[in-house]
Amino acid sequence: MKPFTFERATSGADAAAAAERHPGAKFVAGGTNLLDLMKLEIETPTHLIDVNSLGLDKIEKTPEGGLRIGALVRNTELAADENVRRDYGVLSQALVAGASGQLRNMATTAGNLLQRTRCPYFYDTNQPCNKRNPGTGCGAIGGYSRQHAVIGVSDACIATHPSDMAVAMRVLDATVETIRPDGSQRKIPIAEFHRLPGDKPHIDTVLMAGELITAVTLPKPIGGRQIYRKVRDRASFAFALVSVAAIVQRDGSGRVALGGVAHKPWRIEAAEAEMPNGAKAVVARLLAGAKPTNENAFKIKLVERALASVLAEAKGA
Amino acid sequence: MKFDKPATDNPIDQLKVVGKPVDRVDGRLKTTGTAPYAYERHDVVPNQAYGYIVGSAISKGRIVSMDLTAAKAAPGVLAIVTAKNAGKLGKGNFNTAPLLGGPEISHYHQAIGVVVAETFEQARAAANLVRVEYKRTKGAFDLEAMKDKAEPAKSIAGGGTSDSKVGDFAKGFANAPVQFDATYRTAYESHCMMEPHATIASWQDDQLTFWTSNQMIAWAVGDMAETLGIPKEKVRAISPFIGGGFGGKLFLRADALMAALGARAARRPVKVTLQRALMPNNTTHRAATIQRVRIGATKDGKITAIAHESWSGDQPGGKPETAAMQTRSLYAGADRMTAHRLAVLDLPEANAMRAPGEAPGLAVLEIVMDEMAEKLGMDPIEFRILNDTQVVPDNPSKPQSSDPQSKKPEQQTKHIPHPPFSKRQLVECLRLGAKRFGWEKRNPQPAKVRDGKWLVGIGVAAAFRDNLLTKSAARVRLDKRGVVTVETDMTDIGTGSYTIIAQTAAEMMGVPLDKVVVRLGDSSFPVSCGSGGQWGGNNSTAGVYSACVKLRQAVEEKLGLEAGQGVFADGHVRSGSRNVSLAEAAGDQGLVAEDFIEYGDLDKQFHQSTFGAHFVEVAVDSFTGETRVRRMLAVCACGRILNPKTARSQVIGAMTMGVGAALMEELAVDKRIGYFVNHDLATYEVPVHADLPPQEVIFLDETDPISSPMKAKGVAELGICGVAAAVANAIYNATGIRVRNYPITLDKLIDRLPEPA
């Protein structure tokens, strides 16, 4: 770990301004991912800004009938919230499908969105990785790529975004609220929040320097049968091979987003028109243009079958 | 004591303490976090500095240069040791590749240096400042590609022969009315024990003491001395508590050597733990195998010909995974052969992991038995029972072995080509297990049982593992409080050695358990068998038994009792009208006795093995191919069970490891770079609680007087043998899909599952 300085911010604006003053700064909340990466010197911030005292830890109803989730709400708390469990079941299920109880007790809503990929080449600093060290190449392409992305990939990176929560947020059309060093605020639709790797895989999101997430808002509940299905080799404490977040209405219409297949939660709204026609039809559009490796080509069929399972479950209820 | 005749009645048979499911005597220390594990021994020596190991970034080649300037100048740094300044180092008997690499690099993450600093964080930060320039050379990293270049293995762990032949397999197979021939693959696996390798090393003049985590104290001392080029007498190893080993801590590893070198350079005690991410590539692993099995049988299911060939790879000078070995003993058949072929690979060093040989060997053979039974139209249990044998069908004579891993002293005794088993209750295990598990409810037609979206099936496999005999010594003291203290360099790797040794001493001396103190894992104690190959329980307690026999004699002698007439019970010794407390007998001086168990040729006259049957029920998600285990049962016949509670823990732990091997464990090789990519616990998946159902274990009531005065055998490795095949067979029964390539992950099923409705 490289030496760093540390401060405790007292307000969102204060934190964002501090980040601007220290170009190598990072915000830290739960620290469940950042501290691991610092120990490995994959992240080497020169300054840490602790945002835990900003009071951004409440879940409130919005005037529009939705929910505003403070950036610091812990994953455990969010999963257990009665409004979330009642109106946004897919989010609650996604949260408890992630990590372990201990990690969920620490991990925050904003931090979950900002976690880095779990690609083993990203984690091993002896290996090339364009995400960790731009321009060095990608170890995973042509290497061990069973867990990796099958769509939205580039020649520079085939990493996935590891979050379960973000996939549910995507299917719920959440909005990410931020504050910038100049004090201005903006609202970023979740669809636009995470980037595809392109030729700059080291940049995960559209956040600008010093920009701090203050909340994630969910629109008014849309009902429907909500299911988060995570498929993995072991029953718990493993990242998704693929995951499906779905909201299925009585008439068979609905929404679907995928995890474990791309550099961001994967959703193509146009594909959802095929929902009444079944999983095969949806996935044909949802994963059109997929470019899997030899090792992860099974994910295409797995998505199709996982979605079929979800649709069968929704129908059965 | 030399054990060369079958055991008759002895004080152990009283079973007042031995055989009881008593709690671990060290349980409180463990549950309260006060058991002293190697890295936490802050109290044993003052002024400990921290070492951090630098692992090689390449798999094969040489170090062109190392720039230590920045690292040396970093805060807190006390010393940096690399091959350049380490002095001349030897190589331990049990190490295949050197523990400290440079300039030649043998494998990925081979230690190339240790940075010693005042704090752990400083050592780690400075280690990251070491700049190394390498020159890579081409290596061989693909077993599949090297298979045809593999040669008969020159040296086999345990000192056996690479190949064996009985009758004429080719002819027998060609003439068999029913033939089966298939090739299977098992994966590279990592031990992944909870506690990483860790050592604190301290020099006093030319005397080295190291507190470490090691299964085999005498081997660790010998190889440390050998590597450093100093006399064994100048080395002391202490390892009273070990957070799991599974074979990964049988040998001296880089943590210990680098701590010793770091301490010498820094002139201070140094502690080193191997970083978790270094463990799979820096230390040993279970080799992957390719196995071809052929069976010929009559139409009514009698095996007439059987061949098992196994290919595996290792570093130059290494050994093969002995995956075909059990096939020499398990089933009948007149014409037979086995062969082990070894490819030279530049992947990290392969070596023993829980039930080496049998675990991957039975993972294959026991699928073959299932496939062959189906081909014959027979029940797989009946097929196994029909081919049971009470003598060893294929027992090649062993060459004189100079192999340090050969646990048995080679003797010039007459070779018996078909020795009887000392005790073999495989049939009984299968029958009882079938009854308890509800085997009769199994639908022999695969893919017929559904539970909602789940496809449900059950499978069976035989378990088999040899029982190994090896010399083991102990010292026992009786003091004026009537307390019996046992000292032996035996280790407890989580197995329960402390407890069964305490039970043995209590039984022998007629004292309650709380009057026994057991001290283990110190090279200043008499040399034991150590922990490995499931030989620890039987041999170490037999060694303690021997020492206790001597102590009883010493008590009788001191009191002037007739030799062998004393009745030791309730803390007293009684003979005729005399009844003296042991405390009084010991007196102020106390009494001490030391002895060892050593073995004659009973294990040549009889083949000693342990047997079992594993039953597994799985459910496979018909949509996704995810397999979840629903029920597990093991029935074991492995001699006297010294403590049913700790024995059960061993078996269910082994069953868990078998589920891992069946469903998820695989070190993935990057064949371009030549290393195990998923080298941490986030990416190398082992089963978690959610993967395991309630597990049931039944021990047949058995004693084996041929094995030792304890009449016990090994337990801990039998529990993993066959589990993977039982899971694989259950998956076949559930889905109708045969997977011959472990682990059976969903991607290997998904193309052949029924189309979703």
PDB file of N, CA, C and O in Angstrom, chain A residues 121-158:
ATOM      1  N   TYR A 121      -6.998 -11.080 -14.170  1.00  0.00           N
ATOM      2  CA  TYR A 121      -5.838 -10.402 -14.758  1.00  0.00           C
ATOM      3  C   TYR A 121      -5.739  -8.965 -14.251  1.00  0.00           C
ATOM      4  O   TYR A 121      -4.661  -8.401 -14.136  1.00  0.00           O
ATOM      5  N   PHE A 122      -6.885  -8.369 -13.932  1.00  0.00           N
ATOM      6  CA  PHE A 122      -6.910  -7.047 -13.308  1.00  0.00           C
ATOM      7  C   PHE A 122      -6.282  -7.113 -11.923  1.00  0.00           C
ATOM      8  O   PHE A 122      -5.571  -6.204 -11.495  1.00  0.00           O
ATOM      9  N   TYR A 123      -6.519  -8.236 -11.241  1.00  0.00           N
ATOM     10  CA  TYR A 123      -6.060  -8.384  -9.851  1.00  0.00           C
ATOM     11  C   TYR A 123      -4.596  -8.786  -9.725  1.00  0.00           C
ATOM     12  O   TYR A 123      -4.012  -8.649  -8.663  1.00  0.00           O
ATOM     13  N   ASP A 124      -4.016  -9.341 -10.765  1.00  0.00           N
ATOM     14  CA  ASP A 124      -2.625  -9.811 -10.667  1.00  0.00           C
ATOM     15  C   ASP A 124      -1.732  -8.786 -11.358  1.00  0.00           C
ATOM     16  O   ASP A 124      -1.689  -8.696 -12.591  1.00  0.00           O
ATOM     17  N   THR A 125      -0.998  -8.042 -10.567  1.00  0.00           N
ATOM     18  CA  THR A 125      -0.252  -6.906 -11.128  1.00  0.00           C
ATOM     19  C   THR A 125       0.945  -7.335 -11.984  1.00  0.00           C
ATOM     20  O   THR A 125       1.591  -6.494 -12.601  1.00  0.00           O
ATOM     21  N   ASN A 126       1.218  -8.639 -12.029  1.00  0.00           N
ATOM     22  CA  ASN A 126       2.249  -9.102 -12.971  1.00  0.00           C
ATOM     23  C   ASN A 126       1.710  -9.178 -14.399  1.00  0.00           C
ATOM     24  O   ASN A 126       2.496  -9.307 -15.339  1.00  0.00           O
ATOM     25  N   GLN A 127       0.416  -9.180 -14.534  1.00  0.00           N
ATOM     26  CA  GLN A 127      -0.191  -9.441 -15.841  1.00  0.00           C
ATOM     27  C   GLN A 127      -0.609  -8.146 -16.535  1.00  0.00           C
ATOM     28  O   GLN A 127      -0.883  -7.149 -15.879  1.00  0.00           O
ATOM     29  N   PRO A 128      -0.671  -8.192 -17.863  1.00  0.00           N
ATOM     30  CA  PRO A 128      -1.142  -7.017 -18.572  1.00  0.00           C
ATOM     31  C   PRO A 128      -2.621  -6.783 -18.294  1.00  0.00           C
ATOM     32  O   PRO A 128      -3.376  -7.738 -18.118  1.00  0.00           O
ATOM     33  N   CYS A 129      -3.026  -5.524 -18.228  1.00  0.00           N
ATOM     34  CA  CYS A 129      -4.450  -5.195 -18.061  1.00  0.00           C
ATOM     35  C   CYS A 129      -4.654  -3.740 -18.445  1.00  0.00           C
ATOM     36  O   CYS A 129      -4.103  -2.854 -17.794  1.00  0.00           O
ATOM     37  N   ASN A 130      -5.444  -3.538 -19.472  1.00  0.00           N
ATOM     38  CA  ASN A 130      -5.718  -2.166 -19.913  1.00  0.00           C
ATOM     39  C   ASN A 130      -6.562  -1.393 -18.916  1.00  0.00           C
ATOM     40  O   ASN A 130      -6.538  -0.165 -18.904  1.00  0.00           O
ATOM     41  N   LYS A 131      -7.295  -2.093 -18.118  1.00  0.00           N
ATOM     42  CA  LYS A 131      -8.129  -1.402 -17.118  1.00  0.00           C
ATOM     43  C   LYS A 131      -7.269  -0.905 -15.959  1.00  0.00           C
ATOM     44  O   LYS A 131      -7.446   0.201 -15.480  1.00  0.00           O
ATOM     45  N   ARG A 132      -6.340  -1.729 -15.544  1.00  0.00           N
ATOM     46  CA  ARG A 132      -5.467  -1.350 -14.429  1.00  0.00           C
ATOM     47  C   ARG A 132      -4.337  -0.456 -14.888  1.00  0.00           C
ATOM     48  O   ARG A 132      -3.959   0.496 -14.202  1.00  0.00           O
ATOM     49  N   ASN A 133      -3.813  -0.767 -16.060  1.00  0.00           N
ATOM     50  CA  ASN A 133      -2.599  -0.105 -16.515  1.00  0.00           C
ATOM     51  C   ASN A 133      -2.732   0.140 -18.027  1.00  0.00           C
ATOM     52  O   ASN A 133      -2.280  -0.689 -18.828  1.00  0.00           O
ATOM     53  N   PRO A 134      -3.398   1.238 -18.401  1.00  0.00           N
ATOM     54  CA  PRO A 134      -3.765   1.447 -19.810  1.00  0.00           C
ATOM     55  C   PRO A 134      -2.591   1.249 -20.761  1.00  0.00           C
ATOM     56  O   PRO A 134      -1.472   1.687 -20.482  1.00  0.00           O
ATOM     57  N   GLY A 135      -2.882   0.555 -21.856  1.00  0.00           N
ATOM     58  CA  GLY A 135      -1.866   0.369 -22.881  1.00  0.00           C
ATOM     59  C   GLY A 135      -1.053  -0.901 -22.736  1.00  0.00           C
ATOM     60  O   GLY A 135      -0.234  -1.222 -23.599  1.00  0.00           O
ATOM     61  N   THR A 136      -1.250  -1.655 -21.635  1.00  0.00           N
ATOM     62  CA  THR A 136      -0.440  -2.866 -21.447  1.00  0.00           C
ATOM     63  C   THR A 136      -1.037  -4.074 -22.140  1.00  0.00           C
ATOM     64  O   THR A 136      -0.386  -5.107 -22.247  1.00  0.00           O
ATOM     65  N   GLY A 137      -2.283  -3.970 -22.583  1.00  0.00           N
ATOM     66  CA  GLY A 137      -2.926  -5.113 -23.233  1.00  0.00           C
ATOM     67  C   GLY A 137      -3.935  -5.769 -22.311  1.00  0.00           C
ATOM     68  O   GLY A 137      -4.118  -5.349 -21.162  1.00  0.00           O
ATOM     69  N   CYS A 138      -4.587  -6.804 -22.845  1.00  0.00           N
ATOM     70  CA  CYS A 138      -5.600  -7.516 -22.057  1.00  0.00           C
ATOM     71  C   CYS A 138      -5.181  -8.964 -21.909  1.00  0.00           C
ATOM     72  O   CYS A 138      -5.021  -9.675 -22.898  1.00  0.00           O
ATOM     73  N   GLY A 139      -4.984  -9.397 -20.648  1.00  0.00           N
ATOM     74  CA  GLY A 139      -4.604 -10.784 -20.409  1.00  0.00           C
ATOM     75  C   GLY A 139      -5.748 -11.752 -20.665  1.00  0.00           C
ATOM     76  O   GLY A 139      -5.535 -12.885 -21.073  1.00  0.00           O
ATOM     77  N   ALA A 140      -6.956 -11.291 -20.424  1.00  0.00           N
ATOM     78  CA  ALA A 140      -8.104 -12.200 -20.485  1.00  0.00           C
ATOM     79  C   ALA A 140      -8.439 -12.625 -21.911  1.00  0.00           C
ATOM     80  O   ALA A 140      -8.909 -13.734 -22.132  1.00  0.00           O
ATOM     81  N   ILE A 141      -8.209 -11.720 -22.871  1.00  0.00           N
ATOM     82  CA  ILE A 141      -8.484 -12.084 -24.265  1.00  0.00           C
ATOM     83  C   ILE A 141      -7.448 -13.134 -24.678  1.00  0.00           C
ATOM     84  O   ILE A 141      -6.251 -12.890 -24.646  1.00  0.00           O
ATOM     85  N   GLY A 142      -7.933 -14.308 -25.007  1.00  0.00           N
ATOM     86  CA  GLY A 142      -7.032 -15.411 -25.327  1.00  0.00           C
ATOM     87  C   GLY A 142      -6.565 -16.161 -24.097  1.00  0.00           C
ATOM     88  O   GLY A 142      -5.801 -17.114 -24.202  1.00  0.00           O
ATOM     89  N   GLY A 143      -6.998 -15.729 -22.928  1.00  0.00           N
ATOM     90  CA  GLY A 143      -6.604 -16.390 -21.685  1.00  0.00           C
ATOM     91  C   GLY A 143      -7.803 -17.030 -21.007  1.00  0.00           C
ATOM     92  O   GLY A 143      -8.720 -17.504 -21.671  1.00  0.00           O
ATOM     93  N   TYR A 144      -7.768 -17.020 -19.686  1.00  0.00           N
ATOM     94  CA  TYR A 144      -8.838 -17.625 -18.900  1.00  0.00           C
ATOM     95  C   TYR A 144     -10.004 -16.640 -18.848  1.00  0.00           C
ATOM     96  O   TYR A 144      -9.940 -15.628 -18.167  1.00  0.00           O
ATOM     97  N   SER A 145     -11.061 -16.938 -19.568  1.00  0.00           N
ATOM     98  CA  SER A 145     -12.115 -15.935 -19.750  1.00  0.00           C
ATOM     99  C   SER A 145     -13.511 -16.495 -19.473  1.00  0.00           C
ATOM    100  O   SER A 145     -14.497 -15.949 -19.934  1.00  0.00           O
ATOM    101  N   ARG A 146     -13.575 -17.540 -18.680  1.00  0.00           N
ATOM    102  CA  ARG A 146     -14.872 -18.173 -18.423  1.00  0.00           C
ATOM    103  C   ARG A 146     -15.886 -17.218 -17.807  1.00  0.00           C
ATOM    104  O   ARG A 146     -17.078 -17.280 -18.106  1.00  0.00           O
ATOM    105  N   GLN A 147     -15.402 -16.334 -16.928  1.00  0.00           N
ATOM    106  CA  GLN A 147     -16.305 -15.413 -16.222  1.00  0.00           C
ATOM    107  C   GLN A 147     -16.608 -14.149 -17.030  1.00  0.00           C
ATOM    108  O   GLN A 147     -17.404 -13.333 -16.603  1.00  0.00           O
ATOM    109  N   HIS A 148     -15.964 -13.960 -18.152  1.00  0.00           N
ATOM    110  CA  HIS A 148     -15.916 -12.631 -18.737  1.00  0.00           C
ATOM    111  C   HIS A 148     -17.125 -12.256 -19.580  1.00  0.00           C
ATOM    112  O   HIS A 148     -18.044 -13.042 -19.784  1.00  0.00           O
ATOM    113  N   ALA A 149     -17.066 -11.029 -20.102  1.00  0.00           N
ATOM    114  CA  ALA A 149     -18.191 -10.448 -20.836  1.00  0.00           C
ATOM    115  C   ALA A 149     -18.340 -11.106 -22.200  1.00  0.00           C
ATOM    116  O   ALA A 149     -17.366 -11.560 -22.809  1.00  0.00           O
ATOM    117  N   VAL A 150     -19.590 -11.138 -22.662  1.00  0.00           N
ATOM    118  CA  VAL A 150     -19.863 -11.703 -23.981  1.00  0.00           C
ATOM    119  C   VAL A 150     -20.419 -10.645 -24.937  1.00  0.00           C
ATOM    120  O   VAL A 150     -20.530 -10.888 -26.133  1.00  0.00           O
ATOM    121  N   ILE A 151     -20.749  -9.481 -24.408  1.00  0.00           N
ATOM    122  CA  ILE A 151     -21.345  -8.463 -25.269  1.00  0.00           C
ATOM    123  C   ILE A 151     -20.860  -7.083 -24.830  1.00  0.00           C
ATOM    124  O   ILE A 151     -20.537  -6.878 -23.656  1.00  0.00           O
ATOM    125  N   GLY A 152     -20.796  -6.182 -25.793  1.00  0.00           N
ATOM    126  CA  GLY A 152     -20.308  -4.838 -25.483  1.00  0.00           C
ATOM    127  C   GLY A 152     -18.816  -4.820 -25.218  1.00  0.00           C
ATOM    128  O   GLY A 152     -18.289  -3.876 -24.647  1.00  0.00           O
ATOM    129  N   VAL A 153     -18.139  -5.878 -25.634  1.00  0.00           N
ATOM    130  CA  VAL A 153     -16.695  -5.993 -25.354  1.00  0.00           C
ATOM    131  C   VAL A 153     -15.899  -5.193 -26.388  1.00  0.00           C
ATOM    132  O   VAL A 153     -16.423  -4.786 -27.414  1.00  0.00           O
ATOM    133  N   SER A 154     -14.640  -4.979 -26.089  1.00  0.00           N
ATOM    134  CA  SER A 154     -13.764  -4.319 -27.061  1.00  0.00           C
ATOM    135  C   SER A 154     -12.475  -5.113 -27.175  1.00  0.00           C
ATOM    136  O   SER A 154     -12.247  -6.058 -26.414  1.00  0.00           O
ATOM    137  N   ASP A 155     -11.625  -4.725 -28.089  1.00  0.00           N
ATOM    138  CA  ASP A 155     -10.331  -5.408 -28.213  1.00  0.00           C
ATOM    139  C   ASP A 155      -9.419  -5.081 -27.032  1.00  0.00           C
ATOM    140  O   ASP A 155      -8.371  -5.698 -26.859  1.00  0.00           O
ATOM    141  N   ALA A 156      -9.831  -4.094 -26.240  1.00  0.00           N
ATOM    142  CA  ALA A 156      -8.999  -3.683 -25.117  1.00  0.00           C
ATOM    143  C   ALA A 156      -9.403  -4.348 -23.806  1.00  0.00           C
ATOM    144  O   ALA A 156      -8.600  -4.413 -22.871  1.00  0.00           O
ATOM    145  N   CYS A 157     -10.643  -4.843 -23.719  1.00  0.00           N
ATOM    146  CA  CYS A 157     -11.139  -5.311 -22.415  1.00  0.00           C
ATOM    147  C   CYS A 157     -12.399  -6.143 -22.582  1.00  0.00           C
ATOM    148  O   CYS A 157     -13.304  -5.784 -23.335  1.00  0.00           O
ATOM    149  N   ILE A 158     -12.445  -7.260 -21.844  1.00  0.00           N
ATOM    150  CA  ILE A 158     -13.663  -8.076 -21.818  1.00  0.00           C
ATOM    151  C   ILE A 158     -14.136  -8.291 -20.378  1.00  0.00           C
ATOM    152  O   ILE A 158     -14.801  -9.278 -20.059  1.00  0.00           O
TER     153      ILE A 158
END
